[in-house]
Amino acid sequence: MNKKWDFWIDRGGTFTDVIGRDPQGRLHPRKLLSENPEVYADAAIQGIRDLLGLKSGTAIPADRIGDIKMGTTVATNALLERKGDRVLLLITKGFRDALRIAYQARPDIFAKEIILPEQVYERVIEIDERVRADGCVERLLDIAACRPAIEQAKADGIDAVAIVFMHAWKYPDHEKAVAKVCRKIGFEQISVSHEVSPLIKLVGRGDTTVVDAYLSPILSRYVQRVAGELGPGPRLMFMMSSGGLTAADMFQGKDALLSGPAGGVVGMVETAKLAGFDKVIGFDMGGTSTDVAHYDGEYERAFDTEVAGVRIRAPMMRIHTVAAGGGSILHYEAGRFRVGPDSAGANPGPAAYRRGGPLAITDANVMLGKLRPDFFPTIFGPGQDQPLDVETVRDKFAALAAEIGDGRSPEAVAEGFVTIAVENMANAIKKISVQRGYDVTEYLLNCFGGAGGQHACLVADALGMEAVLIHPFSGLLSAYGIGLSTVFASRQQALLKPLAEESRSPIEDLIAALRQGVVAELAAQGIAEAAIASKPVLQIRYDGTDTALPVNFEHGSIFRARSDFEAAHKAQFGFVYENKPMVVEAVGVEGSDAGAAARDETESSLEDKAASPWQIRQFFADGGWRDAGIFQRDGLKPGHKVAGPALIIEPNQTIVVEPGWQAGITARNHVLLRRIEKKARQAALGTEADPVMLEVFNNLFMSIAEQMGVTLQNTAYSVNIKERLDFSCAVFDRHGALVANAPHMPVHLGSMDRSVETVIRLNSGDIHPGDVFALNAPYNGGTHLPDITVVTPVFSLPLEGRVAAKRSGGVLSEGTANASSTAATTPSAAFGGTSPS
């Protein structure tokens, strides 16, 4: 038996979660404030002391600790707050503003004043060198000319340097030479793009390199501080954004941005597997935001991620975040309900927190009786000793109901806001599932985070899902997932070769070289080569497009790789190109410790019976008050069943069992919620605009337009579309009136309806399923001739002559504004949207 304690830690922005596993294998959870300088210097170290029974400041006996696995937001917070180290950027001459200009995509499409994110590098020095895409040296490296400027930067106190040259991912000699000079000058942190991110595209590779230089020093100092407190005995590992662990001395800034949330993804997957599910959607709802993730047999990693305005080209768990949490503020304006995206935060917090805050989703659940003050910590008010303020919440909702003035009760108003919040979260899940070709009704919803249990059943209903899992450690699932993670390493390298038999040799040679690097990294952490499981992955795209899809290459078959890519492209985008060349953009190899012992959870015998409620209260659901049983989680045993409506009270959350749902306690002590009654369809609302459903349908139709835009961007050939995002998508009714548009380029939106009206007018009675109309004539709603408007009719079933038109307009040629034009028909032919037949 292991005689030592192991610790799994997630150091978040607000709280630090610590789970200790004692020598007998029992788990002990602990939650602390991440920043509490009056009491302790570091929350992670204090959590370890608390679980070992040591006083604050006491030395930690290293012989009592085995492994420490840790995720941290230190790097993320430094990037968000722009508190990293001072960085010098060395870049090819002529490209000093390349990372600032980036792709020219506007961060806020409707903002009148564009405020670009602050750059993380402090100073730029252009290096006189240039290697072309074919490897030809256009300008020899002249490091002597700029060495004085580099030495001056070092003398001015800049100690981190990022080196980014054109095409260095393939031809790195110039970067190597400059890095050697920087080492001689004495820079402590030197990040070189061909080592940090050896992938094509200067902007992503450059940003990743700068971020690595910016964050690695501060991360290194934190790691050293933690290691110093622990002493030489314990094995300290950190969670990477890719979802695997690495030794503390190998932890880099570029790999730390999703350190904590990646643990949540691992936790949601591994706990779902233990519950018998292999398809899972993760739903992590906190106070200010909700994170969602998708799993279908393999972890999904993204290689193009934007964090705090910086583009990262490094493997990260694919996590989608939406600004909807318990603190999301409720708005009523112009006859329409709206939830968020602004948040009440922790201070002042929702109205119920007794700090004068606005109404928020938490207050709506208090109003509905789903959050009960008598089962909530008494930590509010000036003395932090009062319960949730129910009276203030009731008064505010009563005032809001009177302002709306349509006869609905304050409870109905609160339920309307919850409905909108649920739809917002459901739409976020659609973006990572339905939008990418997955049928979400076949999945388990694994719910965690402090506010998730209040909305789990409602979110599942909104998506047609029929099973929800809530783990006993759902409030600390990121820390739990970090504990279940294994040591992991990966390597990627751009290739740009056709997916064809003649490319087999360079593909296999690159795989062998990358595997060698992965094995060496894992071997340096004490993992024997025989215990390493590795997997090659090809990033494949159609020639001319920019969206590469990952395809496993364990089988080594080019033919199968083609068919797997086509299947993935068909599922995500709805079509495949016939006889279109495919390109292997990059090759990757992933390796992990296959010998690590998987954690199992003890199964108990089932006591199959309906649990008896501790109390009977009421909560508001489906338009009326309903009797609801109150159950203490500690009193529920494996096999017990709880039929909704009911509330299950846990130490850190409330689980709402909605009508038509049943909660069962599994043999592993998980709460598994299932819908046991078919959900009733809502009756027609009448002809008056309902402010709740108005917002629900607005978000739904906008989501459709956004999905159109994502597909257009990811399948486009034009740089203007796929990088600058110069296009617009919208949905119209059968008369050509605008229903909803996505937040795309505004210039196209003004005349979109005229384009659709023209198509309907010119083709009246001759519009059929499968028709697609194109027009660019300025007199028929076009903007200018190079902007092509595509109108596709969508028929309801059965066909009744009713049509909803969707329209997407995009700039399909570069340099579209011709300064020499003297007429609307210059510079090309105009076509006006007549029938294609």
PDB file of C-alpha atoms in Angstrom, residues 4-8 61-70 226-227 230-239 245-249 525-526:
ATOM      1  CA  LYS A   4       2.061   8.629   1.163  1.00  0.00           C
ATOM      2  CA  TRP A   5      -0.561  11.247   0.387  1.00  0.00           C
ATOM      3  CA  ASP A   6      -1.248  12.322  -3.195  1.00  0.00           C
ATOM      4  CA  PHE A   7      -2.760  15.729  -3.982  1.00  0.00           C
ATOM      5  CA  TRP A   8      -4.817  16.922  -6.968  1.00  0.00           C
ATOM      6  CA  PRO A  61       7.279  16.851   5.603  1.00  0.00           C
ATOM      7  CA  ALA A  62       8.324  15.716   2.094  1.00  0.00           C
ATOM      8  CA  ASP A  63       8.362  12.034   3.108  1.00  0.00           C
ATOM      9  CA  ARG A  64       4.564  12.109   3.580  1.00  0.00           C
ATOM     10  CA  ILE A  65       3.789  13.188  -0.008  1.00  0.00           C
ATOM     11  CA  GLY A  66       3.944  11.147  -3.211  1.00  0.00           C
ATOM     12  CA  ASP A  67       2.542  12.822  -6.344  1.00  0.00           C
ATOM     13  CA  ILE A  68       1.182  16.351  -6.666  1.00  0.00           C
ATOM     14  CA  LYS A  69      -0.831  17.021  -9.828  1.00  0.00           C
ATOM     15  CA  MET A  70      -1.752  20.632 -10.314  1.00  0.00           C
ATOM     16  CA  VAL A 226       5.723  25.744  -5.005  1.00  0.00           C
ATOM     17  CA  ALA A 227       8.589  23.277  -5.425  1.00  0.00           C
ATOM     18  CA  LEU A 230       7.483  21.062  -0.960  1.00  0.00           C
ATOM     19  CA  GLY A 231      11.149  20.131  -0.942  1.00  0.00           C
ATOM     20  CA  PRO A 232      12.882  17.563  -3.151  1.00  0.00           C
ATOM     21  CA  GLY A 233      10.791  14.504  -2.288  1.00  0.00           C
ATOM     22  CA  PRO A 234       7.336  14.898  -3.921  1.00  0.00           C
ATOM     23  CA  ARG A 235       6.860  14.452  -7.667  1.00  0.00           C
ATOM     24  CA  LEU A 236       5.333  17.732  -8.882  1.00  0.00           C
ATOM     25  CA  MET A 237       3.415  17.718 -12.178  1.00  0.00           C
ATOM     26  CA  PHE A 238       1.334  20.366 -13.922  1.00  0.00           C
ATOM     27  CA  MET A 239      -1.715  20.101 -16.154  1.00  0.00           C
ATOM     28  CA  LEU A 245       0.416  16.238 -17.256  1.00  0.00           C
ATOM     29  CA  THR A 246       4.060  17.230 -17.539  1.00  0.00           C
ATOM     30  CA  ALA A 247       6.940  17.565 -15.106  1.00  0.00           C
ATOM     31  CA  ALA A 248       7.182  20.946 -13.378  1.00  0.00           C
ATOM     32  CA  ASP A 249      10.499  21.820 -15.048  1.00  0.00           C
ATOM     33  CA  GLN A 525       9.991  11.946 -16.811  1.00  0.00           C
ATOM     34  CA  GLY A 526      10.781   8.353 -15.899  1.00  0.00           C
TER      35      GLY A 526
END
